[in-house]
Amino acid sequence: MEIKILELIANIIIIFAVLSFHELGHLIAGLVQGFRFELFVVGPLGVKREKDKIKIYLNKNIQYYGGVAATLPVGTSPDNAKKFGNLLLAGPIASILLAIILGGLYYFYDFQFSNVIRIGAMASLGIFLATTIPSKTGVFFTDRKRYQRLTSNGIEREVELAVLRITGSYGRDNSYINVAVDDIEMMVRDDHYKYLGLFTKLSYQFEKNGSFDTDTKCEFENLSEEMPKSFVKSLKKELEKLKK
């Protein structure tokens, strides 16, 4: 019975370790290329930037339990597109490498908790497949799909670059006040980014004018009905912070 409990705990730990390794791939690639650390969450453990301080906290957002890492460009350099492409690839690469390492350990070595290693290898392979085969998970593009959009020659690339310029401006100023209006409108016109584009537009409007445009707010509220509730709650909370 005690062995079973220990094995269950070990399985939980290995799953979170595998998730962490994937997100660390993204995180390290961003930091190495000069992006600024913003957020790292796996399960209940969260680390985030608050102004100029790094804070460890208890994550209560179930949406982030699967893992999230965020590093932002600190400016609008033309190299940001290439750097972000590298960052996107780093997560799946980290996952497949870990799957190979754990798979090798399971195959060549036999020990009491070898099944835990096997589960870790399978989970890491699963994450690699989940971030490379489908185009979306929930409302967000997978790593593979976003990389493809970023390296295409059409409007999708321009939209991704607009998103990068917006995140770069926000990362530098901790504000949307200097975000280019044309970039916001490009997000709003894109079906996939429309909701985030409307959120950005509202944030820009309030910082610029001290109020929200009625038509934009109405469009945002209507589209909120189609979005996941936890996602809507998170963005609305950010909008509320602007009023304080």
mmCIF file of C-alpha atoms in Angstrom:
data_model
loop_
_atom_site.group_PDB
_atom_site.id
_atom_site.type_symbol
_atom_site.label_atom_id
_atom_site.label_comp_id
_atom_site.label_asym_id
_atom_site.label_seq_id
_atom_site.Cartn_x
_atom_site.Cartn_y
_atom_site.Cartn_z
ATOM 1 C CA MET A 1 0.000 0.000 0.000
ATOM 2 C CA GLU A 2 2.804 2.410 0.933
ATOM 3 C CA ILE A 3 4.629 1.623 -2.312
ATOM 4 C CA LYS A 4 1.472 2.390 -4.300
ATOM 5 C CA ILE A 5 1.084 5.762 -2.591
ATOM 6 C CA LEU A 6 4.731 6.618 -3.260
ATOM 7 C CA GLU A 7 4.338 5.610 -6.899
ATOM 8 C CA LEU A 8 1.220 7.775 -7.237
ATOM 9 C CA ILE A 9 3.072 10.777 -5.773
ATOM 10 C CA ALA A 10 6.031 10.089 -8.067
ATOM 11 C CA ASN A 11 3.697 9.973 -11.090
ATOM 12 C CA ILE A 12 2.218 13.348 -10.181
ATOM 13 C CA ILE A 13 5.695 14.825 -9.722
ATOM 14 C CA ILE A 14 6.956 13.464 -13.056
ATOM 15 C CA ILE A 15 3.945 14.908 -14.908
ATOM 16 C CA PHE A 16 4.570 18.371 -13.487
ATOM 17 C CA ALA A 17 8.302 17.971 -14.184
ATOM 18 C CA VAL A 18 7.558 17.157 -17.825
ATOM 19 C CA LEU A 19 5.269 20.189 -18.137
ATOM 20 C CA SER A 20 7.922 22.364 -16.504
ATOM 21 C CA PHE A 21 10.600 21.146 -18.918
ATOM 22 C CA HIS A 22 8.509 22.147 -21.934
ATOM 23 C CA GLU A 23 7.828 25.624 -20.550
ATOM 24 C CA LEU A 24 11.466 26.023 -19.494
ATOM 25 C CA GLY A 25 12.388 25.425 -23.131
ATOM 26 C CA HIS A 26 10.331 28.464 -24.114
ATOM 27 C CA LEU A 27 11.521 30.485 -21.132
ATOM 28 C CA ILE A 28 15.245 29.865 -21.551
ATOM 29 C CA ALA A 29 15.099 30.512 -25.307
ATOM 30 C CA GLY A 30 13.439 33.856 -24.613
ATOM 31 C CA LEU A 31 15.880 34.900 -21.886
ATOM 32 C CA VAL A 32 18.952 33.870 -23.909
ATOM 33 C CA GLN A 33 17.750 36.089 -26.752
ATOM 34 C CA GLY A 34 17.273 39.112 -24.498
ATOM 35 C CA PHE A 35 13.541 38.941 -23.804
ATOM 36 C CA ARG A 36 12.315 39.984 -20.359
ATOM 37 C CA PHE A 37 10.922 37.440 -17.921
ATOM 38 C CA GLU A 38 7.252 37.927 -17.128
ATOM 39 C CA LEU A 39 5.616 34.690 -15.988
ATOM 40 C CA PHE A 40 6.281 31.005 -15.311
ATOM 41 C CA VAL A 41 3.516 28.730 -14.017
ATOM 42 C CA VAL A 42 3.210 24.963 -13.704
ATOM 43 C CA GLY A 43 0.425 23.497 -11.583
ATOM 44 C CA PRO A 44 0.085 25.407 -8.304
ATOM 45 C CA LEU A 45 3.539 27.013 -8.531
ATOM 46 C CA GLY A 46 3.772 30.441 -10.076
ATOM 47 C CA VAL A 47 6.592 32.926 -10.559
ATOM 48 C CA LYS A 48 5.819 36.341 -12.006
ATOM 49 C CA ARG A 49 7.172 39.840 -12.451
ATOM 50 C CA GLU A 50 5.428 42.578 -10.543
ATOM 51 C CA LYS A 51 6.893 45.881 -11.661
ATOM 52 C CA ASP A 52 10.615 45.340 -11.068
ATOM 53 C CA LYS A 53 10.327 42.452 -8.618
ATOM 54 C CA ILE A 54 10.085 38.708 -9.128
ATOM 55 C CA LYS A 55 7.389 37.136 -6.971
ATOM 56 C CA ILE A 56 6.655 33.475 -6.160
ATOM 57 C CA TYR A 57 2.958 32.822 -5.616
ATOM 58 C CA LEU A 58 0.310 30.110 -5.358
ATOM 59 C CA ASN A 59 -1.415 29.720 -8.718
ATOM 60 C CA LYS A 60 -5.195 29.418 -8.370
ATOM 61 C CA ASN A 61 -5.983 29.777 -12.071
ATOM 62 C CA ILE A 62 -6.838 26.300 -13.335
ATOM 63 C CA GLN A 63 -6.269 27.550 -16.894
ATOM 64 C CA TYR A 64 -2.532 27.789 -16.145
ATOM 65 C CA TYR A 65 -2.164 24.383 -14.475
ATOM 66 C CA GLY A 66 -0.950 22.861 -17.740
ATOM 67 C CA GLY A 67 1.954 25.270 -17.750
ATOM 68 C CA VAL A 68 2.697 28.688 -19.210
ATOM 69 C CA ALA A 69 5.890 30.681 -19.661
ATOM 70 C CA ALA A 70 6.059 34.266 -20.858
ATOM 71 C CA THR A 71 9.018 36.371 -21.873
ATOM 72 C CA LEU A 72 8.435 39.610 -23.757
ATOM 73 C CA PRO A 73 10.632 41.592 -26.122
ATOM 74 C CA VAL A 74 11.684 44.857 -24.519
ATOM 75 C CA GLY A 75 11.497 46.807 -27.763
ATOM 76 C CA THR A 76 10.334 46.658 -31.375
ATOM 77 C CA SER A 77 13.503 45.326 -33.012
ATOM 78 C CA PRO A 78 13.078 43.712 -36.480
ATOM 79 C CA ASP A 79 14.919 40.685 -35.032
ATOM 80 C CA ASN A 80 12.023 39.986 -32.653
ATOM 81 C CA ALA A 81 10.222 37.870 -35.260
ATOM 82 C CA LYS A 82 13.168 35.520 -35.686
ATOM 83 C CA LYS A 83 13.783 35.405 -31.941
ATOM 84 C CA PHE A 84 10.166 34.636 -31.218
ATOM 85 C CA GLY A 85 10.223 31.886 -33.824
ATOM 86 C CA ASN A 86 13.163 30.323 -31.998
ATOM 87 C CA LEU A 87 11.285 30.644 -28.718
ATOM 88 C CA LEU A 88 8.243 28.861 -30.162
ATOM 89 C CA LEU A 89 10.318 25.928 -31.409
ATOM 90 C CA ALA A 90 12.226 25.568 -28.139
ATOM 91 C CA GLY A 91 9.281 24.116 -26.185
ATOM 92 C CA PRO A 92 8.506 21.171 -28.498
ATOM 93 C CA ILE A 93 12.235 20.508 -28.976
ATOM 94 C CA ALA A 94 12.701 20.358 -25.202
ATOM 95 C CA SER A 95 9.756 17.947 -24.909
ATOM 96 C CA ILE A 96 10.942 15.514 -27.589
ATOM 97 C CA LEU A 97 14.482 15.520 -26.169
ATOM 98 C CA LEU A 98 13.148 14.753 -22.696
ATOM 99 C CA ALA A 99 10.956 11.977 -24.126
ATOM 100 C CA ILE A 100 14.022 10.398 -25.755
ATOM 101 C CA ILE A 101 16.108 10.684 -22.567
ATOM 102 C CA LEU A 102 13.400 9.229 -20.306
ATOM 103 C CA GLY A 103 12.563 6.558 -22.882
ATOM 104 C CA GLY A 104 16.230 5.549 -22.968
ATOM 105 C CA LEU A 105 16.389 5.351 -19.182
ATOM 106 C CA TYR A 106 13.302 3.153 -19.111
ATOM 107 C CA TYR A 107 14.584 0.870 -21.879
ATOM 108 C CA PHE A 108 18.135 0.382 -20.603
ATOM 109 C CA TYR A 109 17.627 0.427 -16.836
ATOM 110 C CA ASP A 110 15.280 -1.563 -14.617
ATOM 111 C CA PHE A 111 14.544 -0.246 -11.132
ATOM 112 C CA GLN A 112 11.668 -0.075 -8.696
ATOM 113 C CA PHE A 113 9.969 3.024 -10.092
ATOM 114 C CA SER A 114 10.884 2.539 -13.759
ATOM 115 C CA ASN A 115 7.186 2.762 -14.652
ATOM 116 C CA VAL A 116 7.256 6.363 -13.441
ATOM 117 C CA ILE A 117 9.997 7.095 -15.981
ATOM 118 C CA ARG A 118 7.911 5.402 -18.686
ATOM 119 C CA ILE A 119 4.933 7.600 -17.840
ATOM 120 C CA GLY A 120 7.177 10.662 -17.974
ATOM 121 C CA ALA A 121 8.489 9.651 -21.413
ATOM 122 C CA MET A 122 4.962 9.099 -22.728
ATOM 123 C CA ALA A 123 3.724 12.387 -21.254
ATOM 124 C CA SER A 124 6.615 14.334 -22.773
ATOM 125 C CA LEU A 125 5.986 12.727 -26.160
ATOM 126 C CA GLY A 126 2.302 13.587 -25.772
ATOM 127 C CA ILE A 127 3.115 17.243 -25.133
ATOM 128 C CA PHE A 128 5.368 17.325 -28.185
ATOM 129 C CA LEU A 129 2.561 15.916 -30.345
ATOM 130 C CA ALA A 130 -0.071 18.215 -28.801
ATOM 131 C CA THR A 131 2.010 21.312 -29.550
ATOM 132 C CA THR A 132 2.947 20.324 -33.096
ATOM 133 C CA ILE A 133 0.107 18.364 -34.696
ATOM 134 C CA PRO A 134 -3.113 20.403 -34.057
ATOM 135 C CA SER A 135 -3.393 24.058 -35.021
ATOM 136 C CA LYS A 136 -5.028 25.187 -31.779
ATOM 137 C CA THR A 137 -5.460 24.199 -28.183
ATOM 138 C CA GLY A 138 -8.433 26.099 -26.820
ATOM 139 C CA VAL A 139 -8.364 29.712 -28.029
ATOM 140 C CA PHE A 140 -4.613 29.799 -28.675
ATOM 141 C CA PHE A 141 -2.496 28.605 -31.577
ATOM 142 C CA THR A 142 -0.116 25.738 -30.895
ATOM 143 C CA ASP A 143 3.622 26.367 -31.036
ATOM 144 C CA ARG A 144 3.886 24.810 -34.488
ATOM 145 C CA LYS A 145 0.998 26.764 -35.994
ATOM 146 C CA ARG A 146 2.161 30.097 -34.648
ATOM 147 C CA TYR A 147 5.662 29.441 -35.944
ATOM 148 C CA GLN A 148 4.196 28.691 -39.378
ATOM 149 C CA ARG A 149 2.151 31.894 -39.323
ATOM 150 C CA LEU A 150 5.197 33.871 -38.280
ATOM 151 C CA THR A 151 7.376 32.459 -41.067
ATOM 152 C CA SER A 152 4.744 32.684 -43.832
ATOM 153 C CA ASN A 153 4.767 35.466 -46.432
ATOM 154 C CA GLY A 154 1.110 36.447 -46.222
ATOM 155 C CA ILE A 155 -1.219 38.422 -43.976
ATOM 156 C CA GLU A 156 -0.815 35.870 -41.163
ATOM 157 C CA ARG A 157 2.846 36.867 -40.795
ATOM 158 C CA GLU A 158 1.887 40.556 -40.668
ATOM 159 C CA VAL A 159 -0.660 39.819 -37.940
ATOM 160 C CA GLU A 160 1.895 37.882 -35.893
ATOM 161 C CA LEU A 161 4.400 40.720 -36.305
ATOM 162 C CA ALA A 162 1.729 43.191 -35.189
ATOM 163 C CA VAL A 163 1.133 41.065 -32.088
ATOM 164 C CA LEU A 164 4.885 41.036 -31.446
ATOM 165 C CA ARG A 165 5.163 44.802 -31.810
ATOM 166 C CA ILE A 166 2.276 45.265 -29.378
ATOM 167 C CA THR A 167 3.751 42.880 -26.798
ATOM 168 C CA GLY A 168 7.152 44.502 -27.273
ATOM 169 C CA SER A 169 5.734 47.968 -26.687
ATOM 170 C CA TYR A 170 3.804 46.777 -23.637
ATOM 171 C CA GLY A 171 6.866 44.968 -22.302
ATOM 172 C CA ARG A 172 8.918 48.140 -22.603
ATOM 173 C CA ASP A 173 6.367 50.609 -21.204
ATOM 174 C CA ASN A 174 4.106 48.375 -19.084
ATOM 175 C CA SER A 175 1.362 50.267 -20.891
ATOM 176 C CA TYR A 176 -0.573 50.237 -24.169
ATOM 177 C CA ILE A 177 -0.284 53.998 -24.613
ATOM 178 C CA ASN A 178 2.450 53.779 -27.290
ATOM 179 C CA VAL A 179 1.000 50.830 -29.196
ATOM 180 C CA ALA A 180 0.418 51.557 -32.896
ATOM 181 C CA VAL A 181 -3.292 51.861 -33.746
ATOM 182 C CA ASP A 182 -2.690 50.121 -37.098
ATOM 183 C CA ASP A 183 -1.313 47.079 -35.260
ATOM 184 C CA ILE A 184 -4.363 46.947 -32.996
ATOM 185 C CA GLU A 185 -6.706 47.148 -35.980
ATOM 186 C CA MET A 186 -4.785 44.349 -37.698
ATOM 187 C CA MET A 187 -5.438 42.125 -34.676
ATOM 188 C CA VAL A 188 -9.111 43.091 -34.599
ATOM 189 C CA ARG A 189 -9.526 42.213 -38.287
ATOM 190 C CA ASP A 190 -7.993 38.766 -37.772
ATOM 191 C CA ASP A 191 -10.655 36.216 -36.833
ATOM 192 C CA HIS A 192 -8.296 34.319 -34.530
ATOM 193 C CA TYR A 193 -6.978 37.383 -32.645
ATOM 194 C CA LYS A 194 -10.136 39.487 -32.759
ATOM 195 C CA TYR A 195 -11.022 39.082 -29.086
ATOM 196 C CA LEU A 196 -7.514 39.874 -27.873
ATOM 197 C CA GLY A 197 -7.417 42.730 -30.369
ATOM 198 C CA LEU A 198 -10.596 44.211 -28.899
ATOM 199 C CA PHE A 199 -9.140 43.864 -25.401
ATOM 200 C CA THR A 200 -5.999 45.692 -26.548
ATOM 201 C CA LYS A 201 -8.086 48.378 -28.241
ATOM 202 C CA LEU A 202 -10.117 48.975 -25.076
ATOM 203 C CA SER A 203 -6.946 49.147 -22.973
ATOM 204 C CA TYR A 204 -5.438 51.669 -25.400
ATOM 205 C CA GLN A 205 -8.623 53.758 -25.444
ATOM 206 C CA PHE A 206 -8.835 53.962 -21.666
ATOM 207 C CA GLU A 207 -5.165 54.869 -21.250
ATOM 208 C CA LYS A 208 -5.476 57.472 -24.004
ATOM 209 C CA ASN A 209 -8.876 58.983 -23.221
ATOM 210 C CA GLY A 210 -9.837 57.754 -19.753
ATOM 211 C CA SER A 211 -12.863 55.895 -21.114
ATOM 212 C CA PHE A 212 -13.917 53.004 -23.357
ATOM 213 C CA ASP A 213 -15.458 53.522 -26.780
ATOM 214 C CA THR A 214 -19.071 52.305 -26.587
ATOM 215 C CA ASP A 215 -19.041 50.397 -29.881
ATOM 216 C CA THR A 216 -15.768 48.634 -29.076
ATOM 217 C CA LYS A 217 -16.985 47.734 -25.583
ATOM 218 C CA CYS A 218 -20.230 46.352 -26.997
ATOM 219 C CA GLU A 219 -18.376 44.261 -29.589
ATOM 220 C CA PHE A 220 -16.046 42.967 -26.882
ATOM 221 C CA GLU A 221 -18.960 42.014 -24.618
ATOM 222 C CA ASN A 222 -20.802 40.238 -27.424
ATOM 223 C CA LEU A 223 -17.729 38.215 -28.377
ATOM 224 C CA SER A 224 -17.158 37.396 -24.697
ATOM 225 C CA GLU A 225 -20.199 35.124 -24.886
ATOM 226 C CA GLU A 226 -18.294 32.846 -27.291
ATOM 227 C CA MET A 227 -15.035 32.693 -25.321
ATOM 228 C CA PRO A 228 -14.045 30.377 -22.428
ATOM 229 C CA LYS A 229 -15.298 31.841 -19.155
ATOM 230 C CA SER A 230 -11.913 31.704 -17.394
ATOM 231 C CA PHE A 231 -10.302 33.548 -20.314
ATOM 232 C CA VAL A 232 -13.000 36.225 -20.316
ATOM 233 C CA LYS A 233 -12.700 36.652 -16.559
ATOM 234 C CA SER A 234 -8.934 37.136 -16.820
ATOM 235 C CA LEU A 235 -9.176 39.848 -19.498
ATOM 236 C CA LYS A 236 -12.040 41.670 -17.808
ATOM 237 C CA LYS A 237 -10.045 41.715 -14.588
ATOM 238 C CA GLU A 238 -7.226 43.458 -16.461
ATOM 239 C CA LEU A 239 -9.656 46.043 -17.812
ATOM 240 C CA GLU A 240 -10.985 46.689 -14.320
ATOM 241 C CA LYS A 241 -7.442 47.368 -13.099
ATOM 242 C CA LEU A 242 -7.194 50.264 -15.570
ATOM 243 C CA LYS A 243 -9.997 52.062 -13.783
ATOM 244 C CA LYS A 244 -8.205 52.076 -10.440
#
